[in-house]
Coordinates of C-alpha atoms and ligand atoms in Angstrom, one line a residue:
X13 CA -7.9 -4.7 16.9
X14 CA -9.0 -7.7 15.2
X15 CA -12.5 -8.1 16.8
X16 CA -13.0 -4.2 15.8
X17 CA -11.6 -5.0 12.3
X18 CA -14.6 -7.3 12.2
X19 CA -17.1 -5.5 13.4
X20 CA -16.2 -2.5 11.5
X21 CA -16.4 -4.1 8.2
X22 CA -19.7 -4.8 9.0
X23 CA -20.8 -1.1 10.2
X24 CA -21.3 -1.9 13.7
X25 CA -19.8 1.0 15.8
X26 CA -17.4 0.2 18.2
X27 CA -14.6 1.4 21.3
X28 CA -11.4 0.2 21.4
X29 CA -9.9 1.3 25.2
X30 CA -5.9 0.9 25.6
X31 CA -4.2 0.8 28.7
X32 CA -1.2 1.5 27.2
X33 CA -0.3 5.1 24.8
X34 CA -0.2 2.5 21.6
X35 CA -1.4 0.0 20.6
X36 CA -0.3 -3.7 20.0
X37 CA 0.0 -5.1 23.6
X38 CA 2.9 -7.9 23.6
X39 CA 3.1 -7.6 19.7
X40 CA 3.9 -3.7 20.4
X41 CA 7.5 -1.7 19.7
X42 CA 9.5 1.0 20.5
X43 CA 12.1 3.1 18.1
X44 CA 16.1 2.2 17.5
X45 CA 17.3 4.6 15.7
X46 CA 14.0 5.8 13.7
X47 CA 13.2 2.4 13.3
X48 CA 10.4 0.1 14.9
X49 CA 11.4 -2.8 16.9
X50 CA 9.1 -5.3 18.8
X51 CA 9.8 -5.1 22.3
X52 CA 9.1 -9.0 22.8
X53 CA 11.0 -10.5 19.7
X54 CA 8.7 -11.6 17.0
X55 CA 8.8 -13.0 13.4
X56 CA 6.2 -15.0 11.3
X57 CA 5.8 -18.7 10.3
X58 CA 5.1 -19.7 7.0
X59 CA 1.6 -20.7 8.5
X60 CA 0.9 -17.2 9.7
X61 CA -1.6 -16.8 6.5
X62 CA -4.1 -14.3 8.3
X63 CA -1.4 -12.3 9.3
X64 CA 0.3 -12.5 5.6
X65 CA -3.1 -11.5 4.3
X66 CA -3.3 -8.4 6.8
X67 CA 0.0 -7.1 6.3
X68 CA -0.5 -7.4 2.2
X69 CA -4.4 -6.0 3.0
X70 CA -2.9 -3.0 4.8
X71 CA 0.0 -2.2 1.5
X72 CA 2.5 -3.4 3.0
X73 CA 3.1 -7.0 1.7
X74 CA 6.6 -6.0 -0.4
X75 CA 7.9 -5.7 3.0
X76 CA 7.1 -8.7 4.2
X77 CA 10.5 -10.7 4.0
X78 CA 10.5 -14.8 4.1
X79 CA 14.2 -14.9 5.5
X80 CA 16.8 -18.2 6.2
X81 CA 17.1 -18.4 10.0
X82 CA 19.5 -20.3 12.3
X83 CA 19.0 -21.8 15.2
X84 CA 21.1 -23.6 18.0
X85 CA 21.7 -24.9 21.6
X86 CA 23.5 -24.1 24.2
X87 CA 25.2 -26.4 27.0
X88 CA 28.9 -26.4 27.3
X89 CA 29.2 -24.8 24.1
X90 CA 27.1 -23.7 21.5
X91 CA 25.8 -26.1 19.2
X92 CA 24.2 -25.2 15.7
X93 CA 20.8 -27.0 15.4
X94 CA 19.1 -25.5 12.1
X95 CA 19.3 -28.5 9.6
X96 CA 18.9 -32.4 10.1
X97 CA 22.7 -32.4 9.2
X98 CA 23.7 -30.0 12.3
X99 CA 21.4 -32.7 14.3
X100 CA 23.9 -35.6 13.1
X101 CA 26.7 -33.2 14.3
X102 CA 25.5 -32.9 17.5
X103 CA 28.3 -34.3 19.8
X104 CA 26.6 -33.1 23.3
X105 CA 24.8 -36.1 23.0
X106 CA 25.3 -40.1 21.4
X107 CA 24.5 -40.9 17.8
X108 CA 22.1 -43.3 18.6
X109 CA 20.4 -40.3 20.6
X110 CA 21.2 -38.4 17.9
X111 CA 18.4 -40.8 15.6
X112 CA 16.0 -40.7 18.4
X113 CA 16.1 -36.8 18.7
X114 CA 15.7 -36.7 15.1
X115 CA 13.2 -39.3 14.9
X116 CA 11.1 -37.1 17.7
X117 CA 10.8 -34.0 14.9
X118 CA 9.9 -36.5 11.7
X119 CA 7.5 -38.7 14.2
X120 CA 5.6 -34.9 15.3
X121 CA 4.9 -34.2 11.7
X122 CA 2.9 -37.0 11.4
X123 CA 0.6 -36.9 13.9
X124 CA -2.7 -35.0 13.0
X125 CA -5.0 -35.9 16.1
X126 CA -4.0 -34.0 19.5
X127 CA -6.2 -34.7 21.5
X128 CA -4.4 -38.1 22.9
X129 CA -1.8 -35.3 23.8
X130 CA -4.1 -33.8 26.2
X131 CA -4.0 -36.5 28.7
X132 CA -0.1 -37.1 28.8
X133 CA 2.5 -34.4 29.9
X134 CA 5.5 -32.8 27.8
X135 CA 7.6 -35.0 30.0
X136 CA 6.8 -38.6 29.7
X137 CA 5.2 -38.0 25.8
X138 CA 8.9 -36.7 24.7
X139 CA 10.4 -39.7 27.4
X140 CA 8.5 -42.4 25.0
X141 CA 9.2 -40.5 22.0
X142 CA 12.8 -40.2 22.3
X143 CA 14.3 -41.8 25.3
X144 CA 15.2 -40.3 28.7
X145 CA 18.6 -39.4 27.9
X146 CA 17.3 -37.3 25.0
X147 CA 14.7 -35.9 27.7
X148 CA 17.2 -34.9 30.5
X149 CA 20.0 -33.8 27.6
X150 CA 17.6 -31.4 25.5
X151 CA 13.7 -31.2 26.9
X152 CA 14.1 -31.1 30.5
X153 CA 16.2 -27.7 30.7
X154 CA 14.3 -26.2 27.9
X155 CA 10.6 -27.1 29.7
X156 CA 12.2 -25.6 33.1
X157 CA 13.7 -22.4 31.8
X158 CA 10.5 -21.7 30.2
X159 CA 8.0 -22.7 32.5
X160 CA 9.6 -23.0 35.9
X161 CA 8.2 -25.0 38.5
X162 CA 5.4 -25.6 36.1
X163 CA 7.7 -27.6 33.7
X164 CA 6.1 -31.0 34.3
X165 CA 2.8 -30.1 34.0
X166 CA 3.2 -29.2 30.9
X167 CA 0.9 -31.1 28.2
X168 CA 2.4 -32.8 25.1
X169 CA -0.3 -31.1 23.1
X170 CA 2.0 -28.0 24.0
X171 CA 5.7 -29.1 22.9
X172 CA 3.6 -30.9 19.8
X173 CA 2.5 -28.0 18.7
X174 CA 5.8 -26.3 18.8
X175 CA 7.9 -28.4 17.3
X176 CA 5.4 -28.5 14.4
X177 CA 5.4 -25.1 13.6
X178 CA 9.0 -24.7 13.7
X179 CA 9.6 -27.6 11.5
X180 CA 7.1 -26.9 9.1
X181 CA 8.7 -23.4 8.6
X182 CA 11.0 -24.7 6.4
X183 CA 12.5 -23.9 2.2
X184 CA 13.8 -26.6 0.2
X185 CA 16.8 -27.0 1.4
X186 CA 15.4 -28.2 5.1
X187 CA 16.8 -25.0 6.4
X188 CA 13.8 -22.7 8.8
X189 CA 12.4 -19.4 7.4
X190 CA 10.7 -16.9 9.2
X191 CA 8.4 -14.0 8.1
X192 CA 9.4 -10.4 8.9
X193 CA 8.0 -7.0 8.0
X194 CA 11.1 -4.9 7.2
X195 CA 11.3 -2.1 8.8
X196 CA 9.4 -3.1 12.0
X197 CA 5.5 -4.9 12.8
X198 CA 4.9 -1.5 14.6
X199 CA 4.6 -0.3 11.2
X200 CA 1.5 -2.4 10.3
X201 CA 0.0 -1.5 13.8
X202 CA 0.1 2.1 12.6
X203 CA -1.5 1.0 9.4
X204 CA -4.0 -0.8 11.0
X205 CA -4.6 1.8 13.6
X206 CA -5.3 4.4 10.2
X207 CA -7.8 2.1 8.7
X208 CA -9.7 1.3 11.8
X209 CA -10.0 5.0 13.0
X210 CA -10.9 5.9 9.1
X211 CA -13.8 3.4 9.4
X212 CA -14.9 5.2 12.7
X213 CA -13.7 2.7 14.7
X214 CA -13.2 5.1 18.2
X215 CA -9.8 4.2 19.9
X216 CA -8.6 5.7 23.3
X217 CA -4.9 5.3 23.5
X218 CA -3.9 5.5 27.5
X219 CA -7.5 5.0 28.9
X220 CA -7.4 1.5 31.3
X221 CA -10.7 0.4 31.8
X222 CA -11.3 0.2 35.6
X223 CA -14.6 -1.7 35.6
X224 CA -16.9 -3.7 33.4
X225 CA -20.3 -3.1 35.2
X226 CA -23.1 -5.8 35.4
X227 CA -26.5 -4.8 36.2
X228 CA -29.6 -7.3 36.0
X229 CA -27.5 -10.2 34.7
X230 CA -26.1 -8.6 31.7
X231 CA -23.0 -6.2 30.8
X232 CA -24.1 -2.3 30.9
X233 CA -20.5 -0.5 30.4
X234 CA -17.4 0.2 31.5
X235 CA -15.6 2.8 34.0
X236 CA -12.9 4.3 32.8
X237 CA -11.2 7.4 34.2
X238 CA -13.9 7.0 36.7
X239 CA -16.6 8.2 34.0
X240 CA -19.3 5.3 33.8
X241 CA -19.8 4.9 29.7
X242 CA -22.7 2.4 28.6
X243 CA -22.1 -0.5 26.2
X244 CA -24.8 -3.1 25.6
X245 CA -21.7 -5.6 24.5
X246 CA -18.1 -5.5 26.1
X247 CA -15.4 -7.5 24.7
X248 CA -12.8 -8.2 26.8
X249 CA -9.1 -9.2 25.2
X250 CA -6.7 -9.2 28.3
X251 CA -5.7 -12.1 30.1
X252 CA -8.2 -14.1 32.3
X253 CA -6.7 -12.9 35.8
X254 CA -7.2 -9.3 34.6
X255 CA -11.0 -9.7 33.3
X256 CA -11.9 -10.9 36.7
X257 CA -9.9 -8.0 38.3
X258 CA -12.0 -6.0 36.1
X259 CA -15.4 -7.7 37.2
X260 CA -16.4 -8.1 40.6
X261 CA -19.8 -9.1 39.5
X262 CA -18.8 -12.2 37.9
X263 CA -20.5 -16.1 39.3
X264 CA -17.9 -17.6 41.5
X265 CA -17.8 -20.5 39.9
X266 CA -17.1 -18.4 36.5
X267 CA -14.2 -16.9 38.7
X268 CA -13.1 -20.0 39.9
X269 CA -12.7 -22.1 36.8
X270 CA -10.6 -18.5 35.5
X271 CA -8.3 -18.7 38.0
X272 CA -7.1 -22.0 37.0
X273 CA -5.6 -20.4 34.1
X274 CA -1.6 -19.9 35.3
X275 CA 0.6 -17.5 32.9
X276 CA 3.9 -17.1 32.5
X277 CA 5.7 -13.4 32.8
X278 CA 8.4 -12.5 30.5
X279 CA 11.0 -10.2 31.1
X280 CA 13.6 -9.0 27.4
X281 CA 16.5 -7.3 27.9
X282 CA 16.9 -5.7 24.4
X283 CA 20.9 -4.7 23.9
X284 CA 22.2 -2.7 20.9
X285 CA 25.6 -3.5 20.1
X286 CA 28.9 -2.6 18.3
X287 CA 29.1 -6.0 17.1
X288 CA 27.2 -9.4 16.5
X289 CA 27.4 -11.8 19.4
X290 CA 27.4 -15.1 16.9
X291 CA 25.8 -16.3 13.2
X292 CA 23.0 -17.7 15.0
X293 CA 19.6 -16.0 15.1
X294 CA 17.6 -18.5 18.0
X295 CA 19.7 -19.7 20.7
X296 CA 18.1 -21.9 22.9
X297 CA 20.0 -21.8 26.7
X298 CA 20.5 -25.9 27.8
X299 CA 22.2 -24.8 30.8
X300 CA 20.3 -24.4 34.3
X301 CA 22.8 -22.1 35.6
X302 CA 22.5 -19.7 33.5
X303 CA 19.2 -17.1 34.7
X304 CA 17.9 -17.4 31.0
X305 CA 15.7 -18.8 28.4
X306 CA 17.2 -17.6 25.2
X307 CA 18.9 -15.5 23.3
X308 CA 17.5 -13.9 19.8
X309 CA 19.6 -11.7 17.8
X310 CA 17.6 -10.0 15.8
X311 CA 20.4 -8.2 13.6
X312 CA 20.9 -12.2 12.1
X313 CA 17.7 -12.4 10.2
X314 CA 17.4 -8.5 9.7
X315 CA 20.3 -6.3 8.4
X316 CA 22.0 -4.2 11.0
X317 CA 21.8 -1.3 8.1
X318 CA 18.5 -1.1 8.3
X319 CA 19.0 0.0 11.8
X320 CA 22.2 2.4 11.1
X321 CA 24.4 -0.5 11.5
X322 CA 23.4 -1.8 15.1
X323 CA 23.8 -5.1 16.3
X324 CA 20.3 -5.9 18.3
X325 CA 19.6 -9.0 20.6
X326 CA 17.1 -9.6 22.9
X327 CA 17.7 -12.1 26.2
X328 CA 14.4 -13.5 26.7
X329 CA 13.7 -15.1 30.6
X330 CA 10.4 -16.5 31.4
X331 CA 9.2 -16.4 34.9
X332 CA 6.8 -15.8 37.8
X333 CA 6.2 -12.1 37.7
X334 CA 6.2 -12.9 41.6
X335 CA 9.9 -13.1 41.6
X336 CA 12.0 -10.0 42.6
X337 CA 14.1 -10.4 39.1
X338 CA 10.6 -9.5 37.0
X339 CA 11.2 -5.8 38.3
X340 CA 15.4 -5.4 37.5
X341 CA 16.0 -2.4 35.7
X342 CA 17.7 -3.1 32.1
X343 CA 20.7 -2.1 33.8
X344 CA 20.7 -4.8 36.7
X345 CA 19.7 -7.5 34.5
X346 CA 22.7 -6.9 32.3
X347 CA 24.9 -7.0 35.4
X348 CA 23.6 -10.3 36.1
X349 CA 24.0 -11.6 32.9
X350 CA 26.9 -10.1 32.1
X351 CA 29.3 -13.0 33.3
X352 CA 26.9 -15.9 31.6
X353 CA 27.3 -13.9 28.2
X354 CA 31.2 -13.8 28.4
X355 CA 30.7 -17.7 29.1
X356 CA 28.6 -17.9 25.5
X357 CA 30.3 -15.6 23.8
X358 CA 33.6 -16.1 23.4
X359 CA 35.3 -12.5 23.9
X360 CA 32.3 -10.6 24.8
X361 CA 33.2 -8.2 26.5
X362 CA 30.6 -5.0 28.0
X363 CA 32.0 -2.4 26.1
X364 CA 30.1 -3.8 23.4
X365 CA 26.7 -2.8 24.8
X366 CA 25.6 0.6 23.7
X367 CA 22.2 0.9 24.9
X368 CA 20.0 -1.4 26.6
X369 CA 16.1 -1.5 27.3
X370 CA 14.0 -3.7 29.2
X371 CA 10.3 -4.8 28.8
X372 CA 8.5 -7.0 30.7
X373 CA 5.0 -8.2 30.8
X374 CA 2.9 -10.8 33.9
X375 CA 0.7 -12.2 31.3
X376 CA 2.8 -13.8 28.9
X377 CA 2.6 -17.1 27.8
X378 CA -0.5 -19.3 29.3
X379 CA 0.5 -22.8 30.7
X380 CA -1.4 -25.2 28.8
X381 CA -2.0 -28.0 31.5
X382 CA -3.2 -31.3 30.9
X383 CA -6.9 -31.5 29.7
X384 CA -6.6 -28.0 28.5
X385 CA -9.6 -28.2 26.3
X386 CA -11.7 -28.2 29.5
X387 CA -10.2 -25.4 31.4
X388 CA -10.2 -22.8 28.2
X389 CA -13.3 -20.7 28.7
X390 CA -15.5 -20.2 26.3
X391 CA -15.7 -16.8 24.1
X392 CA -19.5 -16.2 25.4
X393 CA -19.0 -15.4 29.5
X394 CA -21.8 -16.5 31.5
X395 CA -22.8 -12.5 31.7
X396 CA -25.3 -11.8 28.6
X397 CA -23.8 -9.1 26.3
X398 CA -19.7 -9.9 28.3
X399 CA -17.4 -11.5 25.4
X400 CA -13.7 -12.8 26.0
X401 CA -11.3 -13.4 23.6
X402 CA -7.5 -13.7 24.6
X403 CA -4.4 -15.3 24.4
X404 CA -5.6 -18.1 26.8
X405 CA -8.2 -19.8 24.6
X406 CA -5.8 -20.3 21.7
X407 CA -5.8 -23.8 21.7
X408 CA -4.6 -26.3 20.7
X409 CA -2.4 -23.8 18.4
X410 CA 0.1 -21.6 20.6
X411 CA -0.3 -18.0 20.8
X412 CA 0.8 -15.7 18.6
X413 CA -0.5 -12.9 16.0
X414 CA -1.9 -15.1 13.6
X415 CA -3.8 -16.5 15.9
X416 CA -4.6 -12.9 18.0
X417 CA -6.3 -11.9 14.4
X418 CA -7.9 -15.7 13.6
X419 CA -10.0 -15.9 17.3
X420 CA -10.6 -12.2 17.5
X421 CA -12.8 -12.5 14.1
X422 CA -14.0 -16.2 15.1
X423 CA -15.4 -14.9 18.3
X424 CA -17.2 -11.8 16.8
X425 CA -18.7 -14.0 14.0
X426 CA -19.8 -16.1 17.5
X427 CA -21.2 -12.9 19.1
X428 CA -23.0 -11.9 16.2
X429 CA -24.7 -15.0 16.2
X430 CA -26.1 -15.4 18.8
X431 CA -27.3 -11.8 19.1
Ligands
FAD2 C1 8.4 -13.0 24.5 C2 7.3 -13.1 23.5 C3 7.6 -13.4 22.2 C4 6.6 -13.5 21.2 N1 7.0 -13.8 20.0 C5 6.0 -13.9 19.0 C6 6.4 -14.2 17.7 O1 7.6 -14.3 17.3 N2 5.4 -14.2 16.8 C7 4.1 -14.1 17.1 O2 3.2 -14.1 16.2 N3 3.7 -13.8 18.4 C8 4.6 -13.8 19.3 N4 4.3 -13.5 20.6 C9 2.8 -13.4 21.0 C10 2.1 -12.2 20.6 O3 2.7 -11.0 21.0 C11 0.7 -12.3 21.1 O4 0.2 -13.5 21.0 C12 -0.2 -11.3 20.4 O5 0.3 -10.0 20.6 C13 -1.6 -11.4 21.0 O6 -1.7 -10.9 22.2 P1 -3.1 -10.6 22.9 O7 -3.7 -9.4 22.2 O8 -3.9 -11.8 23.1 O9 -2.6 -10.1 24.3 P2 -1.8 -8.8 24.7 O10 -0.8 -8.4 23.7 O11 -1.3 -9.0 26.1 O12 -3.0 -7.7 24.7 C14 -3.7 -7.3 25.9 C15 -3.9 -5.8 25.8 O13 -4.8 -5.4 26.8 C16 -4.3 -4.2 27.3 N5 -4.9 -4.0 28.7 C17 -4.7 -4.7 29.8 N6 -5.4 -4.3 30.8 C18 -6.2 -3.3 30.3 C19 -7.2 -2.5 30.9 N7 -7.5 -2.6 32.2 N8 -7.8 -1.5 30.1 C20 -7.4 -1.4 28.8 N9 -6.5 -2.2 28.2 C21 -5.9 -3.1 29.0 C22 -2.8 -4.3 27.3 O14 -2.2 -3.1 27.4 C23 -2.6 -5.0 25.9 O15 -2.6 -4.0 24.9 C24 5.3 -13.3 21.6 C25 5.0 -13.0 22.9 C26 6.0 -12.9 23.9 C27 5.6 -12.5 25.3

């Protein structure tokens, strides 16, 4: 949407094909009650600037709340993790590890240059940071329930970049804000969606693009719904594995170097409920035992009212969409977690679940290895005319729809010049 915002502007005509029957991809929502919610969970940092400046450029900026957000950890217990003060509080570990963890977050703000954090993993750069015991109480479980049995080869570059961002969205007070459009993202899609189409912009909701065809060494079209349509430029925004699904025609070489590029899936049980589960909005899960990564509840940065009074939380797992648990239907994976939220929660009980959905996508976060600078592809594809632009090359930021709008533009501007 982006790259056709772009090109639009500029009164080049252009296709957008969807897969899907909207539009939005991982950013995308459903309806509670009349009301858009995100199927992934999803809120704005106070750095999100191109994506402040869309939502305000598409009318809707009075509904874009900066909102005081908690966060915490659990391990035996949950443990409230939001201000430097809850850091002091933390029991689960010594004081003196209680310095060093603390000392990790104000030593991250200051360093500008990350490219020494290419060459050193997650692992041993939060190990010298802040001491093993810190690493094994805090980082180890969090690396693992996020990337599996990719946790250590995780670069620092990564968990720098992440812990910057989160303590940088911050008021006064040192306590974390986050952005949110009331009322649901999916409503600046649809916005989005009407300006695009007004500009001419041709969008084809539900039409997966089954080929991109090569002929003499350059990009002619695409097959979709087995029709053959010309195009003398294709700009690809899925994930890597997918583009060279898409391709056969690609070098192998080209193919090669995109297969190095591992994602992550995600699977989010979304549950509406009759009542909050805690005060806290992020809770990160510390405990290997229990089959997920977090839990977000939604309903403590927005107001259940806005959604007729429901309580709404998502329980977020990342994992290899390989694994049989990627396909459990909403109502299996609440079984499962059913006795892990009663340990959480103290007095949860089921009857507190109203509805539940699930959503789930293969591609979801891209593991950013060590050297990563050298394995992101560039926007221009060997193919003359063949563009890419996806998740995957965000780097060294982390992905997200700030960034979505920021490379979509920045590799148009690229295309265009060197037409
Ligand atoms: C669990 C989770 C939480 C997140 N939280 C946040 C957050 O809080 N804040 C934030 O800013 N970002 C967040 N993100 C990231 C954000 O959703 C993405 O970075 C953003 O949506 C950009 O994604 P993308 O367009 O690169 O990829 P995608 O959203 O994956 O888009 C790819 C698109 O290609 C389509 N497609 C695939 N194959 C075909 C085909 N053959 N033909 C046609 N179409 C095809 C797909 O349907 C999809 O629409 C989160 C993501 C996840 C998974």
């Amino acid at each position: 949407m982006s790259a056709a915002d772009a090109l639009s502007e500029k009164g080049i005509a252009c296709t957008i094909f969807e897969r899907e029957a909207s539009l939005g991809g991982l950013a995308g929502s459903f309806r509670v009650g009349g009301v858009y919610l995100e199927k992934f969970y999803h809120h704005l940092f106070t750095s999100d600037l191109a994506m402040a400046q869309l939502i305000d450029r598409l009318g809707l900026g009075e509904k874009l709340e900066w909102l005081p957000t908690t966060n915490s950890y659990f391990v035996n217990r949950i443990y409230r993790l939001s201000t430097p003060l809850d850091l002091l509080k933390f029991s689960y570990i010594s004081l003196f590890d209680r310095f060093r963890l603390g000392l990790l977050y104000i030593r991250t703000m200051f360093v500008k240059d990350w490219r020494p954090l290419e060459s050193i993993t997650a692992r041993d750069w939060l190990v010298q940071m802040a001491g093993e015991r810190v690493y094994q109480a805090v980082w180890e479980p969090l690396l693992r329930s996020k990337f599996g049995r990719y946790a250590d080869q995780v670069a620092a570059v990564w968990i720098w970049n992440k812990l910057k961002l989160r303590g940088s969205s911050r008021g006064g007070k040192q306590e974390e804000r986050l952005g949110y459009l009331r009322g649901g993202f999916g409503q600046a899609l649809d916005a989005w969606e009407a300006l695009l189409r007004k500009r001419g912009v041709e969008i084809r909701l539900n039409s997966p693009v089954e080929r991109i065809v090569i002929e003499g060494g350059r990009v002619s079209g695409v097959v979709v719904q087995g029709d053959f349509i010309p195009y003398d430029r294709v700009f690809v925004t899925t994930a890597p594995e997918i583009f060279s699904s898409l391709t056969p025609d690609l070098p192998g070489e080209y193919r090669e170097q995109l297969a190095k590029i591992k994602y992550l899936g995600n699977v989010c049980l979304v549950m509406q409920l009759t009542r909050s589960l805690s005060d806290t909005y992020w809770l990160n899960i510390g405990d290997p035992s229990i089959p997920f990564t977090g839990v977000i509840e939604h309903t403590n940065m927005q107001r259940p009212e806005i959604y007729g009074g429901a309580h709404l939380a998502y329980i977020s797992r990342y994992l290899d969409p390989r694994e049989p648990f990627f396909n459990l239907s909403a109502e299996e994976l609440l079984e499962a977690y059913l006795p892990h939220l009663q340990r959480i929660f103290q007095g949860f009980q089921k009857g507190w679940v109203k509805r539940v959905w699930a959503w789930r996508d293969p591609y979801a976060q891209p593991l950013i290895s060590l050297h990563y600078s050298q394995l992101r592809p560039p926007f221009q594809t060997p193919i003359r005319g063949l563009w890419l632009c996806c998740m995957a090359q965000v780097y060294p930021e982390d992905r997200g729809m700030n960034y979505a709008l920021i490379y979509g533009r920045r590799a148009v501007d690229e295309m265009l010049a060197t037409a």
